[in-house]
Amino acid sequence: MIYTNGTEDLPILQFESLFDSGHIDHAVFTRQGGVSPAPFASLNLSVSVPDEKARVYANRHRAYGVFGRDTGSVVHAHLVHEAEVARVTKQDYGTWIARTDGIMTNEPGCALTMNYADCTPVFLYDPLQGAIGLGHAGWMGTVRDLPGALVRGMTAEFGSDPATLLAVIGPAIGPCCYEVDEPVISQVRGAFPDASSLLVDAPNGKAPANGGRPHFNLPEANRCNLQRAGVHHIEMAGLCTACRTDLFFSHRAEKGRTGRFGTIIILNS
Ligand SMILES: [Zn+2]
């Protein structure tokens, strides 16, 4: 992972496997470099929280501006924690694709964005077919296998071979901070044969003692989802959003009173 200055006071995170390709632009924005006050300080990119709209648009202008874009020259998605995916084009610029947690394109120049606060960002790049995908998976999208649905969508739409895809799992809440209860526990058990390795007694990684609540390893569960879909190359950010509220918004750590940080991926022409 590469931590750089997108602009002077707006840091971005990038990933070697995507950066090295040279054919796409991408970033995870942090919460730094925006204009919103607490609890949205400062680079909140979402109007789904009670921040002022004008500030959110100013923040998007700053963030997407690192790549010469703005709210109207990227595709957004209306996230609903399900596993529906959609193929998009520049025709969708400035719109929010309804009820979808995964968007993909093979149109050169097309930019995809999504926002997060603990859920898992998933980036996919197909260097052979020239296609990209962007996904969002909280615990519901994870047990519903949104990452796998996005891989299968890229295969169906663009002929992508999962074995040649490059995948990145971005910053999400880690097992250190993600204590879970029902119905999360039983749904994780239903979705993953090896659930015992995903429901751990943090921080030692062992199963919890009787009566103890387990911690769910959300990023690892999504690595499993991608692997089960046939993806081999998976880079993990390894950053916990709840541990690093200096860098990210965290719904859990900040008890819901927080903003959303963004991602962007652009297929260069
Ligand atoms: Zn943590």
Short mmCIF file of C-alpha atoms and ligand atoms in Angstrom, two decimals:
data_model
loop_
_atom_site.label_atom_id
_atom_site.label_comp_id
_atom_site.label_asym_id
_atom_site.label_seq_id
_atom_site.Cartn_x
_atom_site.Cartn_y
_atom_site.Cartn_z
CA MET A 1 0.00 0.00 0.00
CA ILE A 2 1.19 3.46 -0.90
CA TYR A 3 0.33 6.55 1.14
CA THR A 4 0.72 9.66 -0.95
CA ASN A 5 -0.33 13.24 -1.29
CA GLY A 6 -3.14 13.45 -3.82
CA THR A 7 -2.85 17.19 -3.47
CA GLU A 8 -0.98 19.18 -0.86
CA ASP A 9 -3.37 18.57 2.04
CA LEU A 10 -5.49 15.70 0.73
CA PRO A 11 -3.75 12.36 1.27
CA ILE A 12 -4.79 9.24 -0.65
CA LEU A 13 -4.06 5.55 -0.32
CA GLN A 14 -3.13 3.49 -3.36
CA PHE A 15 -2.23 -0.16 -3.88
CA GLU A 16 0.79 -1.59 -5.66
CA SER A 17 -1.11 -4.19 -7.67
CA LEU A 18 -3.38 -1.54 -9.20
CA PHE A 19 -0.81 1.25 -9.35
CA ASP A 20 1.78 -0.84 -11.17
CA SER A 21 -0.60 -1.68 -14.01
CA GLY A 22 -0.38 1.88 -15.29
CA HIS A 23 -3.78 1.54 -16.96
CA ILE A 24 -6.05 2.67 -14.17
CA ASP A 25 -6.23 5.45 -11.60
CA HIS A 26 -7.54 4.65 -8.14
CA ALA A 27 -7.56 5.82 -4.56
CA VAL A 28 -8.98 5.36 -1.13
CA PHE A 29 -9.53 8.86 0.21
CA THR A 30 -9.03 9.32 3.93
CA ARG A 31 -11.18 11.58 6.12
CA GLN A 32 -8.51 14.28 5.87
CA GLY A 33 -8.45 17.25 3.54
CA GLY A 34 -12.10 18.32 3.52
CA VAL A 35 -14.20 21.21 4.83
CA SER A 36 -16.80 19.52 7.09
CA PRO A 37 -16.78 20.08 10.88
CA ALA A 38 -17.05 17.31 13.51
CA PRO A 39 -18.46 14.68 13.53
CA PHE A 40 -18.02 14.74 9.73
CA ALA A 41 -14.49 16.16 9.86
CA SER A 42 -13.44 16.61 7.40
CA LEU A 43 -13.67 14.87 4.00
CA ASN A 44 -17.20 13.45 4.30
CA LEU A 45 -18.39 12.43 0.80
CA SER A 46 -21.94 11.32 1.61
CA VAL A 47 -25.28 13.10 1.99
CA SER A 48 -26.69 9.99 3.71
CA VAL A 49 -25.44 11.53 6.99
CA PRO A 50 -26.68 14.88 8.34
CA ASP A 51 -23.78 16.96 7.04
CA GLU A 52 -24.55 20.09 5.00
CA LYS A 53 -24.98 19.32 1.30
CA ALA A 54 -22.85 22.26 0.19
CA ARG A 55 -19.93 20.94 2.25
CA VAL A 56 -20.32 17.42 0.83
CA TYR A 57 -20.24 18.79 -2.71
CA ALA A 58 -17.19 20.91 -1.83
CA ASN A 59 -15.52 17.79 -0.42
CA ARG A 60 -16.28 15.78 -3.56
CA HIS A 61 -14.87 18.62 -5.66
CA ARG A 62 -11.64 18.41 -3.67
CA ALA A 63 -11.39 14.61 -3.58
CA TYR A 64 -12.47 13.69 -7.10
CA GLY A 65 -10.56 16.78 -8.27
CA VAL A 66 -7.31 14.92 -7.54
CA PHE A 67 -8.22 12.95 -10.69
CA GLY A 68 -9.74 15.86 -12.61
CA ARG A 69 -13.29 14.79 -11.74
CA ASP A 70 -16.26 16.13 -9.80
CA THR A 71 -19.66 14.84 -8.61
CA GLY A 72 -21.01 15.01 -12.18
CA SER A 73 -18.14 13.16 -13.86
CA VAL A 74 -18.14 9.95 -11.81
CA VAL A 75 -20.70 7.14 -11.36
CA HIS A 76 -22.14 6.71 -7.85
CA ALA A 77 -24.16 3.87 -6.32
CA HIS A 78 -27.05 3.89 -3.88
CA LEU A 79 -25.75 1.27 -1.45
CA VAL A 80 -28.24 -1.12 0.18
CA HIS A 81 -26.08 -3.92 1.69
CA GLU A 82 -27.22 -6.48 -0.89
CA ALA A 83 -25.47 -8.36 -3.66
CA GLU A 84 -26.86 -6.75 -6.82
CA VAL A 85 -24.30 -5.51 -9.34
CA ALA A 86 -24.67 -3.28 -12.38
CA ARG A 87 -22.75 -2.49 -15.56
CA VAL A 88 -22.37 1.25 -16.01
CA THR A 89 -21.05 3.76 -18.55
CA LYS A 90 -20.35 7.49 -18.75
CA GLN A 91 -24.08 7.88 -19.45
CA ASP A 92 -24.49 7.25 -15.71
CA TYR A 93 -22.22 10.11 -14.66
CA GLY A 94 -23.63 12.18 -11.83
CA THR A 95 -26.30 9.61 -11.02
CA TRP A 96 -26.67 7.11 -8.18
CA ILE A 97 -27.27 3.58 -9.53
CA ALA A 98 -30.30 2.34 -7.58
CA ARG A 99 -30.04 -0.52 -5.11
CA THR A 100 -26.61 -1.77 -6.06
CA ASP A 101 -23.45 -2.49 -4.08
CA GLY A 102 -21.26 -3.38 -7.04
CA ILE A 103 -20.66 -1.41 -10.24
CA MET A 104 -18.44 -2.27 -13.20
CA THR A 105 -17.44 -0.85 -16.55
CA ASN A 106 -15.22 -1.49 -19.55
CA GLU A 107 -15.63 1.98 -21.00
CA PRO A 108 -12.29 3.82 -21.21
CA GLY A 109 -12.29 6.97 -19.09
CA CYS A 110 -15.23 5.88 -16.95
CA ALA A 111 -14.87 6.60 -13.20
CA LEU A 112 -16.59 4.65 -10.39
CA THR A 113 -17.01 5.82 -6.78
CA MET A 114 -18.42 4.52 -3.49
CA ASN A 115 -18.43 5.56 0.17
CA TYR A 116 -17.72 3.63 3.39
CA ALA A 117 -17.48 3.75 7.17
CA ASP A 118 -16.30 0.23 8.25
CA CYS A 119 -17.75 -1.78 5.31
CA THR A 120 -15.30 -3.48 2.95
CA PRO A 121 -14.15 -1.68 -0.22
CA VAL A 122 -13.47 -4.14 -3.06
CA PHE A 123 -11.54 -3.07 -6.16
CA LEU A 124 -11.28 -5.33 -9.21
CA TYR A 125 -9.22 -4.82 -12.35
CA ASP A 126 -9.11 -7.04 -15.42
CA PRO A 127 -5.91 -6.18 -17.31
CA LEU A 128 -6.74 -8.56 -20.17
CA GLN A 129 -10.28 -7.44 -21.03
CA GLY A 130 -9.78 -3.86 -19.85
CA ALA A 131 -12.51 -3.67 -17.22
CA ILE A 132 -12.89 -2.52 -13.63
CA GLY A 133 -15.29 -3.12 -10.74
CA LEU A 134 -15.93 -1.48 -7.38
CA GLY A 135 -17.84 -3.03 -4.49
CA HIS A 136 -19.12 -2.37 -0.96
CA ALA A 137 -19.64 -5.18 1.56
CA GLY A 138 -20.63 -4.82 5.19
CA TRP A 139 -21.58 -7.97 7.05
CA MET A 140 -24.77 -8.39 5.03
CA GLY A 141 -23.09 -7.89 1.66
CA THR A 142 -20.38 -10.27 2.86
CA VAL A 143 -22.70 -13.16 3.79
CA ARG A 144 -24.62 -12.48 0.55
CA ASP A 145 -21.28 -12.63 -1.33
CA LEU A 146 -21.28 -9.26 -3.05
CA PRO A 147 -17.58 -9.68 -4.00
CA GLY A 148 -18.34 -13.00 -5.75
CA ALA A 149 -21.34 -11.44 -7.49
CA LEU A 150 -19.11 -8.65 -8.81
CA VAL A 151 -16.57 -11.18 -10.15
CA ARG A 152 -19.33 -13.20 -11.83
CA GLY A 153 -20.81 -9.99 -13.22
CA MET A 154 -17.49 -9.07 -14.83
CA THR A 155 -17.23 -12.56 -16.32
CA ALA A 156 -20.75 -12.35 -17.73
CA GLU A 157 -20.44 -8.79 -19.07
CA PHE A 158 -16.80 -8.58 -20.15
CA GLY A 159 -15.58 -12.18 -20.38
CA SER A 160 -13.26 -11.71 -17.41
CA ASP A 161 -11.32 -14.77 -16.24
CA PRO A 162 -11.32 -14.60 -12.41
CA ALA A 163 -7.82 -16.12 -12.34
CA THR A 164 -6.37 -13.07 -14.10
CA LEU A 165 -8.20 -10.40 -12.09
CA LEU A 166 -6.29 -8.13 -9.71
CA ALA A 167 -8.25 -7.52 -6.51
CA VAL A 168 -7.77 -5.18 -3.58
CA ILE A 169 -9.60 -5.22 -0.26
CA GLY A 170 -9.44 -1.71 1.17
CA PRO A 171 -9.58 -0.42 4.74
CA ALA A 172 -12.48 -1.95 6.71
CA ILE A 173 -13.28 -2.69 10.32
CA GLY A 174 -10.92 -5.42 11.54
CA PRO A 175 -11.40 -8.38 13.89
CA CYS A 176 -9.71 -6.27 16.59
CA CYS A 177 -12.79 -4.02 16.78
CA TYR A 178 -15.77 -5.86 15.27
CA GLU A 179 -17.57 -7.68 18.08
CA VAL A 180 -20.75 -9.28 16.71
CA ASP A 181 -23.95 -10.82 18.00
CA GLU A 182 -26.93 -12.56 16.42
CA PRO A 183 -28.01 -12.55 13.65
CA VAL A 184 -24.50 -11.91 12.34
CA ILE A 185 -23.02 -15.03 13.96
CA SER A 186 -25.51 -17.54 12.53
CA GLN A 187 -25.48 -15.91 9.08
CA VAL A 188 -21.68 -16.02 8.95
CA ARG A 189 -21.84 -19.69 9.96
CA GLY A 190 -24.38 -20.31 7.20
CA ALA A 191 -22.32 -18.55 4.56
CA PHE A 192 -18.81 -19.81 5.32
CA PRO A 193 -17.91 -23.50 5.89
CA ASP A 194 -14.80 -22.33 7.76
CA ALA A 195 -16.70 -19.80 9.88
CA SER A 196 -14.79 -20.69 13.05
CA SER A 197 -11.69 -19.03 11.61
CA LEU A 198 -13.70 -15.88 10.81
CA LEU A 199 -15.44 -15.57 14.20
CA VAL A 200 -12.53 -15.13 16.57
CA ASP A 201 -11.75 -14.08 20.08
CA ALA A 202 -9.69 -11.01 19.29
CA PRO A 203 -6.90 -10.24 19.56
CA ASN A 204 -5.41 -13.73 19.86
CA GLY A 205 -7.37 -15.17 16.93
CA LYS A 206 -8.74 -18.11 18.92
CA ALA A 207 -12.38 -19.14 19.34
CA PRO A 208 -14.12 -17.21 22.15
CA ALA A 209 -14.63 -18.79 25.56
CA ASN A 210 -18.16 -19.86 26.50
CA GLY A 211 -20.44 -16.86 26.66
CA GLY A 212 -17.90 -14.56 25.02
CA ARG A 213 -18.96 -12.68 21.92
CA PRO A 214 -16.85 -13.36 18.86
CA HIS A 215 -15.23 -10.77 16.65
CA PHE A 216 -15.93 -11.12 12.94
CA ASN A 217 -12.98 -10.88 10.55
CA LEU A 218 -14.79 -8.97 7.81
CA PRO A 219 -11.83 -8.32 5.45
CA GLU A 220 -10.75 -11.98 5.63
CA ALA A 221 -14.31 -13.15 4.92
CA ASN A 222 -14.28 -11.07 1.76
CA ARG A 223 -10.88 -12.44 0.80
CA CYS A 224 -12.55 -15.88 1.10
CA ASN A 225 -15.44 -14.68 -1.07
CA LEU A 226 -13.04 -13.55 -3.79
CA GLN A 227 -11.04 -16.77 -3.57
CA ARG A 228 -14.18 -18.87 -3.84
CA ALA A 229 -15.06 -16.89 -6.98
CA GLY A 230 -11.70 -17.93 -8.47
CA VAL A 231 -9.63 -14.79 -7.83
CA HIS A 232 -5.96 -15.49 -7.02
CA HIS A 233 -4.37 -12.05 -6.79
CA ILE A 234 -5.77 -10.29 -3.72
CA GLU A 235 -3.99 -7.40 -2.00
CA MET A 236 -5.18 -6.56 1.52
CA ALA A 237 -4.99 -3.02 2.94
CA GLY A 238 -4.62 -4.41 6.46
CA LEU A 239 -5.92 -1.19 8.01
CA CYS A 240 -8.76 -1.19 10.55
CA THR A 241 -11.13 1.75 10.16
CA ALA A 242 -12.18 1.59 13.84
CA CYS A 243 -8.56 1.60 15.09
CA ARG A 244 -7.64 4.43 12.73
CA THR A 245 -10.30 7.09 13.19
CA ASP A 246 -7.50 9.58 12.51
CA LEU A 247 -7.59 8.34 8.90
CA PHE A 248 -11.10 6.95 8.39
CA PHE A 249 -14.72 7.37 9.41
CA SER A 250 -15.89 4.42 11.54
CA HIS A 251 -19.58 3.77 12.13
CA ARG A 252 -18.80 1.38 15.00
CA ALA A 253 -16.04 3.33 16.75
CA GLU A 254 -17.90 6.64 16.47
CA LYS A 255 -21.31 5.16 17.38
CA GLY A 256 -22.97 6.17 14.14
CA ARG A 257 -22.15 9.87 14.47
CA THR A 258 -19.66 10.09 11.65
CA GLY A 259 -19.19 10.65 7.92
CA ARG A 260 -18.24 8.45 4.95
CA PHE A 261 -14.86 8.25 3.25
CA GLY A 262 -14.65 7.55 -0.44
CA THR A 263 -13.00 5.42 -3.09
CA ILE A 264 -12.53 5.99 -6.80
CA ILE A 265 -11.35 3.80 -9.67
CA ILE A 266 -10.95 4.99 -13.25
CA LEU A 267 -10.26 2.94 -16.36
CA ASN A 268 -7.84 5.13 -18.29
CA SER A 269 -8.39 5.69 -21.97
ZN ZN B 1 -9.42 -2.31 15.02
#
